[in-house]
CSV table of C-alpha atoms in Angstrom, one decimal:
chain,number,residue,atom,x,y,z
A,1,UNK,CA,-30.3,-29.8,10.5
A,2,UNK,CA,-33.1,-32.2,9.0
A,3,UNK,CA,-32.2,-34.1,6.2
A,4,UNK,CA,-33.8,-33.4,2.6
A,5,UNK,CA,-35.8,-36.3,2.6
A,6,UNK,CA,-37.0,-36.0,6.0
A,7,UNK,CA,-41.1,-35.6,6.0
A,8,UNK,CA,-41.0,-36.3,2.6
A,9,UNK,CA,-44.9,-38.2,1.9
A,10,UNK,CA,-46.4,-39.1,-1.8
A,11,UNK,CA,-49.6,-38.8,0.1
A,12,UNK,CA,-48.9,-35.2,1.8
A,13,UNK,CA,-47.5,-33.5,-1.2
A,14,UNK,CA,-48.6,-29.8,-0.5
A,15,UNK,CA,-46.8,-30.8,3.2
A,16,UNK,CA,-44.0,-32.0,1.6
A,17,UNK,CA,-43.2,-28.9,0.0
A,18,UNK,CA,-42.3,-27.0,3.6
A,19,UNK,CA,-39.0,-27.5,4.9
A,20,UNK,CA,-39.0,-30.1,8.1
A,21,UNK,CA,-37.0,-27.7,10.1
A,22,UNK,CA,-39.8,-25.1,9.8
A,23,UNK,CA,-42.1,-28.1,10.5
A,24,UNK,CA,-40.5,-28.9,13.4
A,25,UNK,CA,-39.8,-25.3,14.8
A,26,UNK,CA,-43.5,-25.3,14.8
A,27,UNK,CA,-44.9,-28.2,16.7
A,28,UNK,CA,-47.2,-27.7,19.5
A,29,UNK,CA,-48.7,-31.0,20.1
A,30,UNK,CA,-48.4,-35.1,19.3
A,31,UNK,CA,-49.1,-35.0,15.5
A,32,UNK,CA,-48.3,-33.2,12.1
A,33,UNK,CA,-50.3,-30.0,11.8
A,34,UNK,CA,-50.1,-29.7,7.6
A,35,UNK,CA,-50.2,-33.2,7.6
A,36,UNK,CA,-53.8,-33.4,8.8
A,37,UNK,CA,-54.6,-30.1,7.5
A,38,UNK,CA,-54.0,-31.3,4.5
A,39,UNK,CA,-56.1,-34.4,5.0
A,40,UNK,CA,-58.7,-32.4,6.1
A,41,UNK,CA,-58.9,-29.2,3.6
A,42,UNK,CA,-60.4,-30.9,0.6
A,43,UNK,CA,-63.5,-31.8,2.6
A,44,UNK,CA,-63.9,-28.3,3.2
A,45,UNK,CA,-64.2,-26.7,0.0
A,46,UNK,CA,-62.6,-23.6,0.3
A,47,UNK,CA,-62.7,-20.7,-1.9
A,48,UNK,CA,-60.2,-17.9,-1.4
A,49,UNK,CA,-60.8,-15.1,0.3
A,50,UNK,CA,-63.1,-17.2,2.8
A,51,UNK,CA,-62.9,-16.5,6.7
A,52,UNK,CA,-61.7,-19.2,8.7
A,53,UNK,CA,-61.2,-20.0,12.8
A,54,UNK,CA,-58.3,-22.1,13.1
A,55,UNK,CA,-59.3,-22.9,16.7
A,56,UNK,CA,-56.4,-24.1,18.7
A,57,UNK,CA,-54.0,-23.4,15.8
A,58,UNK,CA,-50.9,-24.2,18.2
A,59,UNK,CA,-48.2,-22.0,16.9
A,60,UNK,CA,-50.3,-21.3,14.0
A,61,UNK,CA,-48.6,-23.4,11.2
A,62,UNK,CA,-52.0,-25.0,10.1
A,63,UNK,CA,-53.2,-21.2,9.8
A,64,UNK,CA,-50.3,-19.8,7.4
A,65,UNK,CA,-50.5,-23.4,5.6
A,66,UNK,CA,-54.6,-22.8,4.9
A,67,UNK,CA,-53.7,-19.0,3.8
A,68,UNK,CA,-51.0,-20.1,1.2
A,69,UNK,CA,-52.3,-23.5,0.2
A,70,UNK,CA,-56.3,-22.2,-0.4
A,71,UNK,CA,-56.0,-18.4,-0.1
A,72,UNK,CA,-57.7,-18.1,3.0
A,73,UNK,CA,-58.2,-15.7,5.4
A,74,UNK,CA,-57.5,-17.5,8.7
A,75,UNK,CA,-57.8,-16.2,12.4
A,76,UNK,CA,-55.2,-18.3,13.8
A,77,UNK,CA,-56.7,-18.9,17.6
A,78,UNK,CA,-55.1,-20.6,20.2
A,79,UNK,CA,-55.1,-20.3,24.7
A,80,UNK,CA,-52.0,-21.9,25.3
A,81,UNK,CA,-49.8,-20.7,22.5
A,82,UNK,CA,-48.1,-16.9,22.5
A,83,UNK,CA,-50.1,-14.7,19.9
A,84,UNK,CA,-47.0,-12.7,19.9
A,85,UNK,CA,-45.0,-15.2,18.7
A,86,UNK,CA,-47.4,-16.7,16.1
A,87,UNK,CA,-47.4,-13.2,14.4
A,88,UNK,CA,-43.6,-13.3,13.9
A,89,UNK,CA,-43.8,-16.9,12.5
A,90,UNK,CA,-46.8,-15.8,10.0
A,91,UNK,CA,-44.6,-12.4,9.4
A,92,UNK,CA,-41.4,-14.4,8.2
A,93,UNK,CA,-44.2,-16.8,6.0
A,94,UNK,CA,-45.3,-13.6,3.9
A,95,UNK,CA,-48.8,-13.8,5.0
A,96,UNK,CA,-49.2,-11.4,7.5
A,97,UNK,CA,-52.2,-9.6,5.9
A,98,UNK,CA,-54.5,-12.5,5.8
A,99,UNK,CA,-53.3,-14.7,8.9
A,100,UNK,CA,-54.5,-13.1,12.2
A,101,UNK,CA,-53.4,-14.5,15.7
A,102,UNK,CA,-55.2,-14.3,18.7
A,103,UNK,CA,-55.0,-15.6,22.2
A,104,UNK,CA,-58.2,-16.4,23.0
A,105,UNK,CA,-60.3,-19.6,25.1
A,106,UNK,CA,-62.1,-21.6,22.8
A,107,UNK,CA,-65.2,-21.2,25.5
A,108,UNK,CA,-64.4,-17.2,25.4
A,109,UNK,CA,-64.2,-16.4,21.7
A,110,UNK,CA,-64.5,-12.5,20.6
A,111,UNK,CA,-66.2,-12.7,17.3
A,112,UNK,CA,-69.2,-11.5,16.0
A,113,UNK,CA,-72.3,-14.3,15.4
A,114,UNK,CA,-72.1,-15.4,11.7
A,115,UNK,CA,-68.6,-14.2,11.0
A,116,UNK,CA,-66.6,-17.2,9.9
A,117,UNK,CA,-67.6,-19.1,6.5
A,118,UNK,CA,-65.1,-21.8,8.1
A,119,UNK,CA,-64.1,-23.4,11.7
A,120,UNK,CA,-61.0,-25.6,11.6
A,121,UNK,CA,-59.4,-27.4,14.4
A,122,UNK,CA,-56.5,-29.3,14.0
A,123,UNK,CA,-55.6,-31.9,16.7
A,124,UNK,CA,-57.5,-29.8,19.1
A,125,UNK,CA,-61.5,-30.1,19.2
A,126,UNK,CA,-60.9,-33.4,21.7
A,127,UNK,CA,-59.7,-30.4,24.9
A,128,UNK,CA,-63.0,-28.9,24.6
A,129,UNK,CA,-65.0,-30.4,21.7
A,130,UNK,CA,-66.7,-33.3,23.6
A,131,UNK,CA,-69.2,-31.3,26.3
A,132,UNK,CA,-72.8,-31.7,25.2
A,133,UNK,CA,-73.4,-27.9,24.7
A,134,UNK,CA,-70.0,-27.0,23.0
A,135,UNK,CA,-70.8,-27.5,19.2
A,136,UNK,CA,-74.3,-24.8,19.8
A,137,UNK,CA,-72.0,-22.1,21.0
A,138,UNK,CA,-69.3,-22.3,18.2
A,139,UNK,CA,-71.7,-22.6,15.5
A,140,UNK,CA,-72.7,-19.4,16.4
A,141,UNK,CA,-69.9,-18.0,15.0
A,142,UNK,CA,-70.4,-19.6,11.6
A,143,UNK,CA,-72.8,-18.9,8.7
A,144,UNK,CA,-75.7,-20.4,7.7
A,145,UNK,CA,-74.5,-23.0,5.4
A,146,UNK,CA,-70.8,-22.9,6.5
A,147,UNK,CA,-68.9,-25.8,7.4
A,148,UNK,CA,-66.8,-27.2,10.3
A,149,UNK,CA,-63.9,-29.3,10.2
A,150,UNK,CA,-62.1,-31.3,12.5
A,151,UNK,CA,-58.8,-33.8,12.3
A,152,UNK,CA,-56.5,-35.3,14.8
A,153,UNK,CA,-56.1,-37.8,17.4
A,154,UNK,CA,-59.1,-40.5,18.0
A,155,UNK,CA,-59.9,-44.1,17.8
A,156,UNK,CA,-60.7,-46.4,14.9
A,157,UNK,CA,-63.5,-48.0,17.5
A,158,UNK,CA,-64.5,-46.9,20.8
A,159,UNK,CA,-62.8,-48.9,24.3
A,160,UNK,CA,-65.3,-51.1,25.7
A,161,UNK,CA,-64.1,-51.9,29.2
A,162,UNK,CA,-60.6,-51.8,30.6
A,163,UNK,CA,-57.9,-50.4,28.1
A,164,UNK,CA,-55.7,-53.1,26.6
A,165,UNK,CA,-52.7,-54.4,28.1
A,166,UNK,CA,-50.4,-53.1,25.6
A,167,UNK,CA,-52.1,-49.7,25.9
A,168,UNK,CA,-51.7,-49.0,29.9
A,169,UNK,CA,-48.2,-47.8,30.3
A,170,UNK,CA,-49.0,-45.4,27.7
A,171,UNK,CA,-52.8,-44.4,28.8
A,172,UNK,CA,-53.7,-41.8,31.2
A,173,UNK,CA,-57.0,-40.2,32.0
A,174,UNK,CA,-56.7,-37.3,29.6
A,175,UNK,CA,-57.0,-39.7,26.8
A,176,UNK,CA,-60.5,-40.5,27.6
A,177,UNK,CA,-61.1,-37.3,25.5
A,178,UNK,CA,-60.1,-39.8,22.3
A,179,UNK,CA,-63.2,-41.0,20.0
A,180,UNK,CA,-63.9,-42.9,17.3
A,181,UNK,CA,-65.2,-41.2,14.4
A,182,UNK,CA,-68.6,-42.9,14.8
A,183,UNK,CA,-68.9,-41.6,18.2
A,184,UNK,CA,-68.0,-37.8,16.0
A,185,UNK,CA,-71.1,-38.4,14.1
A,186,UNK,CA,-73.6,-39.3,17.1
A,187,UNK,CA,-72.1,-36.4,18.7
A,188,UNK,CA,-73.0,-33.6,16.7
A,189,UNK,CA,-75.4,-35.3,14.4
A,190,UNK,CA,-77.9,-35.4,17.8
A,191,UNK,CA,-77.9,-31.5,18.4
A,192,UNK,CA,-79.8,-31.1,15.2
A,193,UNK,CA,-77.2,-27.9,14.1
A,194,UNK,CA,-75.4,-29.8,11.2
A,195,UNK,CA,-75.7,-31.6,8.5
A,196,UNK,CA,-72.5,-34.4,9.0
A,197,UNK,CA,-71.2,-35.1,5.9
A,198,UNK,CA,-68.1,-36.9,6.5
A,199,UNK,CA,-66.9,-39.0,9.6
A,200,UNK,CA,-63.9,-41.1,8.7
A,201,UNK,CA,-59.8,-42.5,9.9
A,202,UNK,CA,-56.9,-41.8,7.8
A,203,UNK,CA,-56.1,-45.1,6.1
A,204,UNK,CA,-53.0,-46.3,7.9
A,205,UNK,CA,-53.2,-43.6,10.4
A,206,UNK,CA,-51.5,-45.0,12.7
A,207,UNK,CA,-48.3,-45.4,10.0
A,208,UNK,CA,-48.6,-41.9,10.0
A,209,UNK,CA,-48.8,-41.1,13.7
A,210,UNK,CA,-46.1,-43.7,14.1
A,211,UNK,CA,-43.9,-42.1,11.5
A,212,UNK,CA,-44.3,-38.7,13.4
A,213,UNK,CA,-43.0,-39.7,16.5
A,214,UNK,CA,-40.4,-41.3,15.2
A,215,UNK,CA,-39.0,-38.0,13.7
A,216,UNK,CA,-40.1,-35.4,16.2
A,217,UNK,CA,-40.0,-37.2,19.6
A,218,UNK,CA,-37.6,-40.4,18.9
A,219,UNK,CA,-36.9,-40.6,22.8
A,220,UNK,CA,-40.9,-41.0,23.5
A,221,UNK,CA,-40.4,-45.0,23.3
A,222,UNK,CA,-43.5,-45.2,25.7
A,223,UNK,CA,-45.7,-44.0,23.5
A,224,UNK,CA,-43.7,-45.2,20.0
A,225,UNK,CA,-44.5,-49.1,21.5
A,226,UNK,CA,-48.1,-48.9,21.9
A,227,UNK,CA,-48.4,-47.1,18.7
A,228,UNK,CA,-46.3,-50.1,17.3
A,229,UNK,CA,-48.2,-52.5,19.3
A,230,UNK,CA,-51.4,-51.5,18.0
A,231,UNK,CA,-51.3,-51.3,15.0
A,232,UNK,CA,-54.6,-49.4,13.9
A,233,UNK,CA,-56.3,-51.5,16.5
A,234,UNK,CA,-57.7,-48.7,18.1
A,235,UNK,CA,-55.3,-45.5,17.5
A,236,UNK,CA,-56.2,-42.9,14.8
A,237,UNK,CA,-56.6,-40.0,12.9
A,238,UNK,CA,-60.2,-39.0,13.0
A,239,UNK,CA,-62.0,-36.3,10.6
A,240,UNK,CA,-65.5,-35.1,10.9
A,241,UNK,CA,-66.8,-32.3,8.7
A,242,UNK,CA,-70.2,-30.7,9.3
A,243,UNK,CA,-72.5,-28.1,8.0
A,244,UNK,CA,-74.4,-25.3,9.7
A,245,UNK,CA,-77.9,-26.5,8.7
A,246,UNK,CA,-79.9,-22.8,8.1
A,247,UNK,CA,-83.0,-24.2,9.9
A,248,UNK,CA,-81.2,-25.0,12.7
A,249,UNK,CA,-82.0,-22.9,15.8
A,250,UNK,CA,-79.6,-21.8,18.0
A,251,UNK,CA,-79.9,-20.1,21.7
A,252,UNK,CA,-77.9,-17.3,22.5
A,253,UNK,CA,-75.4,-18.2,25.6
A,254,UNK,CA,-76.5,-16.9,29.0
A,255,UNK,CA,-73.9,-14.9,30.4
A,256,UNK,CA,-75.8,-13.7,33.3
A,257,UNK,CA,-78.9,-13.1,34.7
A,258,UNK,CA,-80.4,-10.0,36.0
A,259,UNK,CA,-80.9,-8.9,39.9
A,260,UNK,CA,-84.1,-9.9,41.1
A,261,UNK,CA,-83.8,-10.1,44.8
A,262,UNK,CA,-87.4,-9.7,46.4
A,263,UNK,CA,-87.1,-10.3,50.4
A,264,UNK,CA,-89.6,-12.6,52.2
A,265,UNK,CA,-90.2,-14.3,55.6
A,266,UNK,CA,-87.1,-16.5,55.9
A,267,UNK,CA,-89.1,-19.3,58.4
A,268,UNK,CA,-93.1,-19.9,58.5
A,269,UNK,CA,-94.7,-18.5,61.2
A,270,UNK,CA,-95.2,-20.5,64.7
A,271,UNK,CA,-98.6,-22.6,64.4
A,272,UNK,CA,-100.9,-22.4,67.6
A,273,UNK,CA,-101.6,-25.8,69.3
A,274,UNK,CA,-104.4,-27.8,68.7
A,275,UNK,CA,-106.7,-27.1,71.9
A,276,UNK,CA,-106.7,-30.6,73.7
């Protein structure tokens, strides 16, 4: 059993309020879902009764944690997390009639264009987030004027070169996925399809990542040292929030093209010889 003070935060106080043991029964990655929810929600401006995708909700605590906190109604998305057991989770939270899991790919969603008034994604976007044509087919899915939000792992600057020393034993190639929230801004900013209206770190993010590990994975002392070592050198908590601008055009995916086979000659025909 946790201790009462245990993920207790001045600076996380709607967090604070769930018990750690819940917390913990819930993680599904390397940081603290409500934690960066939380962070993140105030940038949003949510209204109850709003839809929201909380796109790779893990085991869906961010999504019952946006219902109760903002009165939401949250579609609690994830691929690699059982929807059957994220409906039993938001059962015993009392919020079974506005929280809605679904296993779904974040490149395969099954919602109607203009749907959501919100997209979340809580130490997520970075699996899927960074390809070039990503951000035109989820905003799809979002009104005119609704926002997107995003919080979780990055970089306080991007990593010119080889990765630092201290870094290595820690880095491996799946972290190349980490940005600064500079790079955030370029990103979407370039496609034209939102307005970006906020692209900042967590002040003394990594404190807070640091603090994380610590409680849930105290054994992880590879990654705990270059956290340590850093010291908000480079690791972060990134957020970027963006609006659907309504001028914005957006192209409908292709998900096929039609059969159009027309046979013709497969080789050109034999040339005569030049007469001599």
């Amino acid at each position: 059993m946790s201790s009462e003070k245990e993920l207790l935060s001045e600076r996380f106080p709607r967090s604070s309020k769930y018990h750690p043991d819940w917390i913990k029964a819930g993680v599904s990655g390397g940081a603290n879902s409500l934690w960066l929810t939380e962070w993140l929600a105030p940038a949003l401006n949510l209204k109850p009764g709003m839809r929201v995708l909380d796109l790779g909700c893990g085991r869906a605590c961010s999504s019952i944690f946006l219902c109760r906190e903002f009165g939401v109604q949250v579609w609690a998305t994830d691929l690699w997390f059982s929807a059957s057991e994220n409906l039993q989770r938001i059962r015993d939270a009392f919020v079974e009639d506005n929280v809605f899991p679904l296993h779904a790919d974040a490149r395969a969603l099954p919602f109607a264009t203009e749907f959501f008034d919100a997209v979340t994604s809580i130490d997520s976007f970075v699996y899927y987030g960074t390809d070039d044509l990503y951000l035109g087919y989820l905003a799809r899915f979002l009104k005119p004027g609704g926002v997107i939000g995003i919080a979780g792992a990055g970089l306080m600057q991007e990593i010119e070169g080889a990765v630092p020393d201290y870094l290595r034993e820690w880095w491996e190639p799946g972290l190349c996925c980490l940005h600064s929230a500079a790079w955030w801004r370029r990103h979407w900013e370039r496609t034209g399809i939102l307005a970006v209206e906020l692209a900042d770190t967590m002040p003394d993010g990594w404190q807070a990542w640091l603090d994380w590990q610590r409680t849930i994975c105290p054994d992880n002392h590879t990654e705990i040292k270059a956290v340590e070592a850093d010291r908000g050198r480079y690791v972060a908590y990134v957020r970027v929030v963006g609006r659907r601008r309504a001028d914005a055009p957006l192209q409908e995916p292709i998900l096929s093209m039609p059969a159009q086979y027309t046979k013709e000659p497969l080789l050109r025909a034999p040339t005569q010889a030049h007469p001599r």
